[in-house]
mmCIF file with all atom_site columns, C-alpha atoms in Angstrom:
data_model
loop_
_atom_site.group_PDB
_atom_site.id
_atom_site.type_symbol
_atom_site.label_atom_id
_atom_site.label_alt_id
_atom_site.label_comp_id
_atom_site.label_asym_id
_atom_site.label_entity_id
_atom_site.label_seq_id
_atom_site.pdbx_PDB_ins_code
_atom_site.Cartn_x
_atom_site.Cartn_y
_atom_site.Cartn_z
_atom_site.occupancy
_atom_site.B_iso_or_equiv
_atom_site.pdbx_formal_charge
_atom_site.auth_seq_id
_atom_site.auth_comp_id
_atom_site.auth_asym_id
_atom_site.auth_atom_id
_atom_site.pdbx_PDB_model_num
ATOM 1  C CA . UNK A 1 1  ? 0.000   0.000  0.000   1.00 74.00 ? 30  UNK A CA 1
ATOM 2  C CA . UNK A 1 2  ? 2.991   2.264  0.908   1.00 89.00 ? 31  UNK A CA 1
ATOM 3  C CA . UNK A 1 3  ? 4.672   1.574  -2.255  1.00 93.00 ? 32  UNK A CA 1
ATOM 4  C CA . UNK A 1 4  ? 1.172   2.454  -3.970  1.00 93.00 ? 33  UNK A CA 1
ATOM 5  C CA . UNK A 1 5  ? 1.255   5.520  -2.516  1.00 94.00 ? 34  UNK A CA 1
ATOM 6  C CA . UNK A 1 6  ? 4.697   6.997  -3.339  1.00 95.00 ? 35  UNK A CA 1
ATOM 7  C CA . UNK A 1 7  ? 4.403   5.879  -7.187  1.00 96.00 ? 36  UNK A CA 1
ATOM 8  C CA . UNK A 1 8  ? 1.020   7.942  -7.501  1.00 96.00 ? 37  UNK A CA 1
ATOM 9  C CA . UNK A 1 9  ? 2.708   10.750 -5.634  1.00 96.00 ? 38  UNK A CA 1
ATOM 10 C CA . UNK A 1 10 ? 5.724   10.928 -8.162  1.00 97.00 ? 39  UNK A CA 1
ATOM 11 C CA . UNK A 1 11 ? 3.431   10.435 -10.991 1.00 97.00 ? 40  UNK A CA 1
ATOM 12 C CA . UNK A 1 12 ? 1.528   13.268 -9.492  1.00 98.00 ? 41  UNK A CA 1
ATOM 13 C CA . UNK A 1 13 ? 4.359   15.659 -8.831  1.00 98.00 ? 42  UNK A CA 1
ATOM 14 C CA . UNK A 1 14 ? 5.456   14.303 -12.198 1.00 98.00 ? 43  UNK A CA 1
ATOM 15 C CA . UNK A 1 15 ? 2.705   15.792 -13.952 1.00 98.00 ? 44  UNK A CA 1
ATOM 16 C CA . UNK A 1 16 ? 2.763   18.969 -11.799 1.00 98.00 ? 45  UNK A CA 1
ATOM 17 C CA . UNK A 1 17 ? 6.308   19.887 -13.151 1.00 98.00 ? 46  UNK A CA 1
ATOM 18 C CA . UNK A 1 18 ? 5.670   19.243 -16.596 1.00 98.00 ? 47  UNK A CA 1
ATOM 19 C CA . UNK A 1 19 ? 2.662   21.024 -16.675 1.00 98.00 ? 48  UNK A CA 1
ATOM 20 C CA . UNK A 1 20 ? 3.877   24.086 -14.986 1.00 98.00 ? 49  UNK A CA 1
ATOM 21 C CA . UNK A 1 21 ? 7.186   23.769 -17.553 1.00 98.00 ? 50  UNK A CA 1
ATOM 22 C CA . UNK A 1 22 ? 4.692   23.733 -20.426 1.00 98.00 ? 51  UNK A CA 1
ATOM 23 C CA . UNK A 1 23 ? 2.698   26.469 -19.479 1.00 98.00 ? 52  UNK A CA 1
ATOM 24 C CA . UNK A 1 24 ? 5.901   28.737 -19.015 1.00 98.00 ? 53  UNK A CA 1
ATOM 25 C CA . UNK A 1 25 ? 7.264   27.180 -22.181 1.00 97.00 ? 54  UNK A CA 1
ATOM 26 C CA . UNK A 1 26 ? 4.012   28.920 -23.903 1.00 95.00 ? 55  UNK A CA 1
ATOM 27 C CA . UNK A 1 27 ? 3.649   32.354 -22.278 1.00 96.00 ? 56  UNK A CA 1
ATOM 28 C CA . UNK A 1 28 ? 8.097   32.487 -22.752 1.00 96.00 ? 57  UNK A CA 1
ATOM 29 C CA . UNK A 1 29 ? 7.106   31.497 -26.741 1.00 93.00 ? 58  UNK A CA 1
ATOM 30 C CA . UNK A 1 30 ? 3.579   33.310 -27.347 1.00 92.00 ? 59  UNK A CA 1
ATOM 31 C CA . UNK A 1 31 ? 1.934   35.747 -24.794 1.00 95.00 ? 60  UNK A CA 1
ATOM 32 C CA . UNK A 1 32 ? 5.352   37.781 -23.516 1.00 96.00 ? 61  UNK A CA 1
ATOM 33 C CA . UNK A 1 33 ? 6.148   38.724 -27.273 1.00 95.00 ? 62  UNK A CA 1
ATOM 34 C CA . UNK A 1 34 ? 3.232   39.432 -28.103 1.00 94.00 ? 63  UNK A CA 1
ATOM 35 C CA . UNK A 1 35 ? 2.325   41.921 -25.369 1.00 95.00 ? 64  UNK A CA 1
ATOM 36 C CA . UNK A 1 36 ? 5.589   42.975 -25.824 1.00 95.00 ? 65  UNK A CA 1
ATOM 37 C CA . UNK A 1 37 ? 4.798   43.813 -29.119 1.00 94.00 ? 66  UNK A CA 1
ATOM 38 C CA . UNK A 1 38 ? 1.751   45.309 -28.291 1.00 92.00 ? 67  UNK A CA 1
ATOM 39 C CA . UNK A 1 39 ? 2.774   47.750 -25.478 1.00 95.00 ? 68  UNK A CA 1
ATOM 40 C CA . UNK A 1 40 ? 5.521   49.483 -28.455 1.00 93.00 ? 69  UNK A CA 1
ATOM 41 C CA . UNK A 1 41 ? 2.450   50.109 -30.810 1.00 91.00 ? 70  UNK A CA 1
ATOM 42 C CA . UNK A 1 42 ? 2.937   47.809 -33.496 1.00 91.00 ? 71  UNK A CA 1
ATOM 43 C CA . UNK A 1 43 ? 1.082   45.135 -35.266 1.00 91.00 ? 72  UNK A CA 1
ATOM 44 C CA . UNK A 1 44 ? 1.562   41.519 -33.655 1.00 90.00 ? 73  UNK A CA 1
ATOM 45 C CA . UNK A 1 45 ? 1.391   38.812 -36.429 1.00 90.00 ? 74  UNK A CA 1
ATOM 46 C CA . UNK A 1 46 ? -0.007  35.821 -35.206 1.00 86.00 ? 75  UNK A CA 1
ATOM 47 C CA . UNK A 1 47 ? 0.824   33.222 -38.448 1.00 88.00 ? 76  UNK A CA 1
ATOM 48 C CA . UNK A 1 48 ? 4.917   33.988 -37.937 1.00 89.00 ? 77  UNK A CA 1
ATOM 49 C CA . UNK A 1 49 ? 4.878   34.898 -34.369 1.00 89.00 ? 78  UNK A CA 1
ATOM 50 C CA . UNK A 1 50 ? 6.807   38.000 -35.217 1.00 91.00 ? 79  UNK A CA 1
ATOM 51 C CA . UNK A 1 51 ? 6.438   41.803 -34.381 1.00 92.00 ? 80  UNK A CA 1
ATOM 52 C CA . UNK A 1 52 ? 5.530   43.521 -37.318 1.00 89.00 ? 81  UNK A CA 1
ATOM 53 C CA . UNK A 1 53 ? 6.155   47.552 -38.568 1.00 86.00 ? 82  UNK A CA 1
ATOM 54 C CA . UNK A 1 54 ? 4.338   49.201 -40.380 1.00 85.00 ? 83  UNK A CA 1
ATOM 55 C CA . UNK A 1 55 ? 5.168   50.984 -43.304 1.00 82.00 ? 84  UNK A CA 1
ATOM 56 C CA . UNK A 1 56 ? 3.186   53.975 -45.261 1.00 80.00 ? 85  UNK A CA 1
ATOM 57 C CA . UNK A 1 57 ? 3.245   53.491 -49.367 1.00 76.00 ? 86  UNK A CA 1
ATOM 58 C CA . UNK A 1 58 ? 4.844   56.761 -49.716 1.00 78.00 ? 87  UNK A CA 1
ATOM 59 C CA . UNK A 1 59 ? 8.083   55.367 -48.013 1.00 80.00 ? 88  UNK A CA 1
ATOM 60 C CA . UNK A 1 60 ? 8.229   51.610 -49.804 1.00 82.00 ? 89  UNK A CA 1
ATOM 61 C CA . UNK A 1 61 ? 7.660   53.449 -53.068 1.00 81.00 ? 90  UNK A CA 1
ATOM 62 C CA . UNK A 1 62 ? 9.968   56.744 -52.338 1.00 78.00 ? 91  UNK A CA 1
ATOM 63 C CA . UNK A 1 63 ? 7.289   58.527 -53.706 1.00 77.00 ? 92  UNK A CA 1
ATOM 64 C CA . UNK A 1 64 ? 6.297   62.030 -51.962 1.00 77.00 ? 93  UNK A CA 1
ATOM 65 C CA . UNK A 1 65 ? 2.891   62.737 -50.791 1.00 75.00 ? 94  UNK A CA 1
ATOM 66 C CA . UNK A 1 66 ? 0.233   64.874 -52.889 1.00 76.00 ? 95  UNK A CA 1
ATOM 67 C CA . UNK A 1 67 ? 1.720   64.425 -56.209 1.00 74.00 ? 96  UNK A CA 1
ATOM 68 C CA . UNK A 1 68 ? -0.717  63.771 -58.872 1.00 73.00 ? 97  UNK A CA 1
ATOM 69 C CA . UNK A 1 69 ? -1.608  60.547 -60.235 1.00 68.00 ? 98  UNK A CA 1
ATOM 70 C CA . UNK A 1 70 ? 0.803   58.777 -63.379 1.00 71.00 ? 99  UNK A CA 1
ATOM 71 C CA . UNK A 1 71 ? -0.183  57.554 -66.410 1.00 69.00 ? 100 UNK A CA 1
ATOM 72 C CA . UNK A 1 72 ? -3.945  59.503 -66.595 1.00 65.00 ? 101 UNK A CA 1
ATOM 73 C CA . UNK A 1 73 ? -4.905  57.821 -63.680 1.00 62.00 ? 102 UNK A CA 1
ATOM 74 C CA . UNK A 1 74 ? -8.633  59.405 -62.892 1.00 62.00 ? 103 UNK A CA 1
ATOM 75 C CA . UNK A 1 75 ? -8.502  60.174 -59.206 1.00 61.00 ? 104 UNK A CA 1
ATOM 76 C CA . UNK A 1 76 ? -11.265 58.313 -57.487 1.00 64.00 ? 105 UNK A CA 1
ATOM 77 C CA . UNK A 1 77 ? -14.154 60.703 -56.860 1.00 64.00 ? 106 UNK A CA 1
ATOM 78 C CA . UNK A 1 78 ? -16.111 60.772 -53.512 1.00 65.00 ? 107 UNK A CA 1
ATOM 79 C CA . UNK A 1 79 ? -19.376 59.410 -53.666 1.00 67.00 ? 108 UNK A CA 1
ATOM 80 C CA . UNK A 1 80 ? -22.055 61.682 -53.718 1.00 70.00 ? 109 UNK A CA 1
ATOM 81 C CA . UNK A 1 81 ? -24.238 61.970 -50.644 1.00 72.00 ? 110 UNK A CA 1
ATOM 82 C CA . UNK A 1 82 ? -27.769 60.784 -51.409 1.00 70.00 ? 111 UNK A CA 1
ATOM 83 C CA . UNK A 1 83 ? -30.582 63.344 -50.850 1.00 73.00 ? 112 UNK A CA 1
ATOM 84 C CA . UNK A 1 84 ? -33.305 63.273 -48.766 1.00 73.00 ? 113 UNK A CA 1
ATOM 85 C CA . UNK A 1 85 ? -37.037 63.520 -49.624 1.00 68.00 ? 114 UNK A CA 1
ATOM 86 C CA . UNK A 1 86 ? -38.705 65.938 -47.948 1.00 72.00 ? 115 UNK A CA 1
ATOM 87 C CA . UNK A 1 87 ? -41.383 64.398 -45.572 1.00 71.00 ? 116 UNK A CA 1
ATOM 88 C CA . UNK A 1 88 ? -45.157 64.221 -46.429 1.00 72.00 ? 117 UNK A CA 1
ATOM 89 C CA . UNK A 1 89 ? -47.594 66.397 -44.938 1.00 65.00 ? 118 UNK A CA 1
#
């Protein structure tokens, strides 16, 4: 009965330390860079567990802002604001 005892309590604490080294394994791995991420501003991306920047198109394409479009490209117009019937009296 003894011996019973002491194998379930090292299975036990077995399973105690593993768990505890898996669930620091996963915070170390997932939650601390992300909030680390997080707390600087920038984008966390999930799919490559990386810390992403982001970056306006003006500075990929060196191009400055308010210049008008190339190549005849119409600018997009706004769309126009529907009006309103008057209401029946």
């Amino acid at each position: 009965m003894n011996r019973t005892i002491n194998r379930l309590k090292n299975i036990f604490v077995g399973l105690f330390v593993v768990s505890c080294a898996a669930i620091f394994a996963y915070h170390y791995m997932w939650v601390w860079p992300k909030a680390r991420c997080e707390a600087q501003g920038r984008p966390w991306a999930a799919k490559w567990m990386k810390c992403g920047r982001v970056y306006s198109i003006e500075t990929l394409t060196h191009r400055p802002l308010n210049v008008p479009p190339i190549n005849g490209e119409a600018r997009i117009a706004p769309a126009p604001k529907p009006e309103i019937a008057p209401a029946k009296k």
